[in-house]
mmCIF file of C-alpha atoms in Angstrom:
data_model
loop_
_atom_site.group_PDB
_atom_site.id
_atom_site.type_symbol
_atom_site.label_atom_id
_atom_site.label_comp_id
_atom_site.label_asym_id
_atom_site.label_seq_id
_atom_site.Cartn_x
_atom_site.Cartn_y
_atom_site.Cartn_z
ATOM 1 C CA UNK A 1 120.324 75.487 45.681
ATOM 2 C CA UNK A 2 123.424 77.018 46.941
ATOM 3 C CA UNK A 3 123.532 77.075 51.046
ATOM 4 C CA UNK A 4 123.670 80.812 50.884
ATOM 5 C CA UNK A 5 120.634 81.031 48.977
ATOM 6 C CA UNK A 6 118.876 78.483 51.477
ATOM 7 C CA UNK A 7 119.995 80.230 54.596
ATOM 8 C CA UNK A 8 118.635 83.392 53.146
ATOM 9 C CA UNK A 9 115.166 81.934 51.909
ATOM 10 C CA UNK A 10 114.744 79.485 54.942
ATOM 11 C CA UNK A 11 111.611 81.543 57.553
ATOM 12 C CA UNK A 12 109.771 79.778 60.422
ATOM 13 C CA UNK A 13 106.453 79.318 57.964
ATOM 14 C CA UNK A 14 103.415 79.568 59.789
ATOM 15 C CA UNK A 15 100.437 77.958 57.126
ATOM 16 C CA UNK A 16 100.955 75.073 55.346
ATOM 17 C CA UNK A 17 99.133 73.395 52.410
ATOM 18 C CA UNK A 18 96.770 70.404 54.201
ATOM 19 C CA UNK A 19 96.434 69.003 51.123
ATOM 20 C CA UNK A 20 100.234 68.409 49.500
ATOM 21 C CA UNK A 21 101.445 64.830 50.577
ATOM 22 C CA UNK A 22 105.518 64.630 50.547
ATOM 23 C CA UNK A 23 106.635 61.096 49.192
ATOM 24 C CA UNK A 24 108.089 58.741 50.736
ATOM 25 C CA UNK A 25 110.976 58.917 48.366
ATOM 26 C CA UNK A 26 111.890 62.978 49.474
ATOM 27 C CA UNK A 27 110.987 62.135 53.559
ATOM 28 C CA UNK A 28 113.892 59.497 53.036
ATOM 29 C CA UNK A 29 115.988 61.926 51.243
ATOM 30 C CA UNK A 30 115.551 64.478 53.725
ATOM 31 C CA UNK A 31 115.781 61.882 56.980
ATOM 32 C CA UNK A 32 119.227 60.229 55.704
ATOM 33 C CA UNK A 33 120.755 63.547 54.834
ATOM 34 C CA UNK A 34 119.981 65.490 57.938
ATOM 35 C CA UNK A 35 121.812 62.726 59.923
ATOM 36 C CA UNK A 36 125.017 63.391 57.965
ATOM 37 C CA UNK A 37 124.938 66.181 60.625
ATOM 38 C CA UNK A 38 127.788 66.409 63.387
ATOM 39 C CA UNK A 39 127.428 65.107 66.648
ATOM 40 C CA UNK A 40 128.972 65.017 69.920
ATOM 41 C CA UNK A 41 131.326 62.251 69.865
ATOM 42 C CA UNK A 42 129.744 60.738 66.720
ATOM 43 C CA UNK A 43 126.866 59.508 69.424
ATOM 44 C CA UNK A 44 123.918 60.519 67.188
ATOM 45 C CA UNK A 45 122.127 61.049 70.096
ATOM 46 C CA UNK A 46 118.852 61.725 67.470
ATOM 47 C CA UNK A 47 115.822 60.098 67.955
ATOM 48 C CA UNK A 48 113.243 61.284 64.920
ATOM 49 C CA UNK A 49 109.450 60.311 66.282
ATOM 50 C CA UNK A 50 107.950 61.123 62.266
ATOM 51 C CA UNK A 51 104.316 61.952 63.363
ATOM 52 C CA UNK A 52 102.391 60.653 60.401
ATOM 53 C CA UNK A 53 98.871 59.262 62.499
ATOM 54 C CA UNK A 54 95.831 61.682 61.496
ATOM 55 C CA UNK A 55 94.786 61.436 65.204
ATOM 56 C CA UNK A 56 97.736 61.901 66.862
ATOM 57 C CA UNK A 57 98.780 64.626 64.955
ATOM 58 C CA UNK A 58 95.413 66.559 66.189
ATOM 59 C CA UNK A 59 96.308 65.102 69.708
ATOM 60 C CA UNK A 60 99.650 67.143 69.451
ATOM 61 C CA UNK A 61 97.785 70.193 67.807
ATOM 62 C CA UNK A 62 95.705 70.346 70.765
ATOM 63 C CA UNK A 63 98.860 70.555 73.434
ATOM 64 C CA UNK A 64 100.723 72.866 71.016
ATOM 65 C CA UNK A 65 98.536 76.175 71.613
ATOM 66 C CA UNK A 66 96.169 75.234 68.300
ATOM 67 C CA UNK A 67 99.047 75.477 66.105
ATOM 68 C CA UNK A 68 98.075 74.783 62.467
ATOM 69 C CA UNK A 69 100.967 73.850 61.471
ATOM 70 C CA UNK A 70 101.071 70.476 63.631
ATOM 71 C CA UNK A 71 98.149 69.214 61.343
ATOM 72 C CA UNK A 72 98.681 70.695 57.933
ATOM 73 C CA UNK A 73 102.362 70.530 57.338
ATOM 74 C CA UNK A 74 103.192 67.380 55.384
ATOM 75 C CA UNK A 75 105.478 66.218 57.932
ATOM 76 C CA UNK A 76 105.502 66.786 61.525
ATOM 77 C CA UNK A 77 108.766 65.306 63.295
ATOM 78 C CA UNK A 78 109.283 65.457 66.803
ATOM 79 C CA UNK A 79 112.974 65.586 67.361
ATOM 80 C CA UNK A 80 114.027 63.471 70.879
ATOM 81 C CA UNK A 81 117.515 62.763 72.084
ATOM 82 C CA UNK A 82 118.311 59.193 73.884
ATOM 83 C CA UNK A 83 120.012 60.497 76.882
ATOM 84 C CA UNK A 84 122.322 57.240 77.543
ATOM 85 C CA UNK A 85 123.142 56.763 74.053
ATOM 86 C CA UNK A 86 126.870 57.026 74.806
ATOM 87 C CA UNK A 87 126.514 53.559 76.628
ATOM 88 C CA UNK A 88 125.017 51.962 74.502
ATOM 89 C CA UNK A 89 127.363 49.805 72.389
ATOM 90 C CA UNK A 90 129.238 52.942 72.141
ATOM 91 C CA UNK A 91 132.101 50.763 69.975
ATOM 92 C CA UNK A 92 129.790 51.016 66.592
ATOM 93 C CA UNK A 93 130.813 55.416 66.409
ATOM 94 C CA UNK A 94 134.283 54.328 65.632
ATOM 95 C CA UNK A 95 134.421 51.463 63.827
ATOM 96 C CA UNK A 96 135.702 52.414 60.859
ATOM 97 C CA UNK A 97 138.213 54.409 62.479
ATOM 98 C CA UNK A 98 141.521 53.217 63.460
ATOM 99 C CA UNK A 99 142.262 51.160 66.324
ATOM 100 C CA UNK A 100 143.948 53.593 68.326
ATOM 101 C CA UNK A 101 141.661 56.175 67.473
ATOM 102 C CA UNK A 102 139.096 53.736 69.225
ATOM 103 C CA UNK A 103 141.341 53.083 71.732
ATOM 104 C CA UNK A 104 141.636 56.713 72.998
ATOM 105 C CA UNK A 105 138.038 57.203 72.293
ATOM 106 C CA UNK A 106 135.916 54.707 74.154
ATOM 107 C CA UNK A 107 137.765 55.226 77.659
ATOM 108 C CA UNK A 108 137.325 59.036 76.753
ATOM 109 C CA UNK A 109 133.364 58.444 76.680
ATOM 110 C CA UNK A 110 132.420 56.713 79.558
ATOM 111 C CA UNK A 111 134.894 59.573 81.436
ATOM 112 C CA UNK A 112 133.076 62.229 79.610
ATOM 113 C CA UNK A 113 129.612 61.209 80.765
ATOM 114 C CA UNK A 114 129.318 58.886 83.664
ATOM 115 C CA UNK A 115 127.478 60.249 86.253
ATOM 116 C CA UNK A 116 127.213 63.495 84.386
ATOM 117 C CA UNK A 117 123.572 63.562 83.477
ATOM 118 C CA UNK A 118 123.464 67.426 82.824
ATOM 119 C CA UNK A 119 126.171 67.152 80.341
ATOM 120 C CA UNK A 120 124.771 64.069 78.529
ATOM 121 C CA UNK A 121 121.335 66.111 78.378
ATOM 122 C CA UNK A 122 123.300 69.624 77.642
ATOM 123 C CA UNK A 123 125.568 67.805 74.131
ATOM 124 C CA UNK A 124 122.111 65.918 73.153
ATOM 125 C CA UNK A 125 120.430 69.221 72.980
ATOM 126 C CA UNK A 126 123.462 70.611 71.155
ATOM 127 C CA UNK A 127 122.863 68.036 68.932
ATOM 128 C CA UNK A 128 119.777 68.410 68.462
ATOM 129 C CA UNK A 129 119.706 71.727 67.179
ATOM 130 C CA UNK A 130 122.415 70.766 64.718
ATOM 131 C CA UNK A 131 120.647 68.193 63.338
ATOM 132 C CA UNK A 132 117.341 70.466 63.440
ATOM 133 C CA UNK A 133 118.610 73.494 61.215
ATOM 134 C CA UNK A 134 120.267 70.485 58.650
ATOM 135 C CA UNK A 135 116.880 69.390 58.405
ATOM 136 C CA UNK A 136 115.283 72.739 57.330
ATOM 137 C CA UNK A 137 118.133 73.792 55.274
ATOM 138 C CA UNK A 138 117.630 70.493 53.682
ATOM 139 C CA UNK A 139 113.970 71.108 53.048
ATOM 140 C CA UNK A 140 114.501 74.268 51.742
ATOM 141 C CA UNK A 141 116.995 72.899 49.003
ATOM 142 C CA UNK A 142 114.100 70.049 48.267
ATOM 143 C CA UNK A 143 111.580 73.302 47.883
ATOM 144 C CA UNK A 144 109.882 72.183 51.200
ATOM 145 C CA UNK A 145 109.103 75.463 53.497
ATOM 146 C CA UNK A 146 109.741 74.583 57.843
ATOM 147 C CA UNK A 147 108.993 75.455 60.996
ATOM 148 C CA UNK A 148 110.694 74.744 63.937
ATOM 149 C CA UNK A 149 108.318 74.704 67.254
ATOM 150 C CA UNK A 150 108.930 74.317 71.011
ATOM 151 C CA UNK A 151 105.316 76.137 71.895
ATOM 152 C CA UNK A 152 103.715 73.014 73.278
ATOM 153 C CA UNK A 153 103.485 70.942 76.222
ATOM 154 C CA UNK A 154 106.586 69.149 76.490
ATOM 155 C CA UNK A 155 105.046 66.553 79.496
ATOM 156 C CA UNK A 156 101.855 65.759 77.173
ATOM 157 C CA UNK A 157 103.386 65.500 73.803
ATOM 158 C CA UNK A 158 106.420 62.997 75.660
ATOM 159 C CA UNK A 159 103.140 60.938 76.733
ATOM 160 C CA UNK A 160 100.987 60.894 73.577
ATOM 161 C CA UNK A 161 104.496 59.683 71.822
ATOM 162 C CA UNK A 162 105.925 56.899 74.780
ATOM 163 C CA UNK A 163 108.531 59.206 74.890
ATOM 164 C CA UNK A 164 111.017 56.293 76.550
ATOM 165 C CA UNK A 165 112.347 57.500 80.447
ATOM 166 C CA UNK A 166 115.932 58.025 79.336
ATOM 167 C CA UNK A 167 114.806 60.129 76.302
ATOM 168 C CA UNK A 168 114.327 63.930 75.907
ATOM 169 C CA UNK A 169 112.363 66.161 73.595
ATOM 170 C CA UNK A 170 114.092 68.999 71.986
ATOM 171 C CA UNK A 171 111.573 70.943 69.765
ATOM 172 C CA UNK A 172 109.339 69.800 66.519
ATOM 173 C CA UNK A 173 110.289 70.759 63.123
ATOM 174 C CA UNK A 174 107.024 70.759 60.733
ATOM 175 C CA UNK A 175 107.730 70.418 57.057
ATOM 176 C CA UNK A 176 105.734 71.554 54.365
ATOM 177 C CA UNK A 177 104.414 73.701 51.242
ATOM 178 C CA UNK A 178 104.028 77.405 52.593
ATOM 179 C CA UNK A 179 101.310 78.856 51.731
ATOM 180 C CA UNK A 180 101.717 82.150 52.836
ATOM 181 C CA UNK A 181 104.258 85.133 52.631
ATOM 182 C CA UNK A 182 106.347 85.334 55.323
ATOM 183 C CA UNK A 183 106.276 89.189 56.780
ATOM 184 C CA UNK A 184 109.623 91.235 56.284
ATOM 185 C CA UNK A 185 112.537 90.133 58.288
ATOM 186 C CA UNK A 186 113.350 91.303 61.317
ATOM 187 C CA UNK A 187 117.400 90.987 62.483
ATOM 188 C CA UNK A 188 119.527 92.620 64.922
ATOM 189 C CA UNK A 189 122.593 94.166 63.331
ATOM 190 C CA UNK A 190 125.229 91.193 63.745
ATOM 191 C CA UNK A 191 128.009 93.795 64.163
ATOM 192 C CA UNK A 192 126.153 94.600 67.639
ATOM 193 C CA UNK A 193 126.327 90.972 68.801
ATOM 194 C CA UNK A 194 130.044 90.291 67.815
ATOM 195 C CA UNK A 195 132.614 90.619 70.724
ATOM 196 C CA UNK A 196 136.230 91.081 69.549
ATOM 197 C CA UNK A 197 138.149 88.469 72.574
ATOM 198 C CA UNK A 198 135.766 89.574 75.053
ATOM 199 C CA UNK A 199 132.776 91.203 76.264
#
């Protein structure tokens, strides 16, 4: 599939299939691929909690409104960001760059974000979402339907996960066989939303 044709057929789907299993084989496919996806600094800030207990998924279900998608998508995936992942052995994003890329870098990082919590949480979440719409473009190519969510509670699901302190959720993405037709879609005419050098 073509990316236009997967931005086009890509919806939010809102019933899955309980019953299709995805293999191990396409989750792996669709995992390693989606984290081909840019980052801030090359940091990967990404951290992919794949939600595959029976229980826990219900647990989840049960903070996220009654969604059915949480239990009857094929794969749930709760996508976190480690906050201080720009500390931690930060050397490893450029190593196969060259040394005075690395040089300029690594001083550049620890400027960048050292007592700057707000924008170490504000670049994960912008990574985040980059990662998140690679992974449902990806799914769509692999004739998987997705779904991404952020109608739970953020506080519960963190503790039914041990969400670590220095970590933040971003959203869920569920991943799945649709089973139903999305309705028509609904967009605002882009030409009304594009500023020509300023507002």
């Amino acid at each position: 599939m073509d990316v236009i044709t997967a931005v086009q057929q890509r919806r939010a789907a809102k019933s899955f299939d309980p019953h299709h299993q995805m293999s191990a084989e396409t989750k792996r496919t669709l995992l390693e691929h989606a984290s081909l996806a840019p980052s801030a600094y090359n940091i990967q800030h990404w951290r992919i909690v794949d939600v595959q207990d029976p229980q826990l998924r219900a647990a989840i279900r049960e903070q996220a409104w009654g969604q059915a998608q949480v239990t009857d998508a094929s794969a749930l995936f709760v996508l976190c960001a480690d906050l201080e992942a720009w500390q931690e052995d930060p050397q490893r994003y450029w190593a196969t760059s060259p040394q005075p890329v690395q040089d300029f870098l690594l001083p550049k990082l620890d400027e960048y974000y050292r007592g700057k919590p707000e924008i170490a949480r504000d670049e994960a979440m912008r990574t985040l979402g980059i990662f998140g719409m690679t992974l449902m473009l990806l799914a769509q190519d692999l004739g998987y339907d997705s779904c991404p969510m952020d109608g739970f509670d953020f506080d519960a699901v963190a503790k039914l996960i041990h969400l670590p302190e220095n970590h933040a959720i971003g959203y869920m993405i569920a991943v799945g066989k649709g089973t139903e037709n999305a309705w028509e879609r609904n967009r605002v005419d882009i030409q009304s939303l594009v500023k020509i050098d300023h507002f």
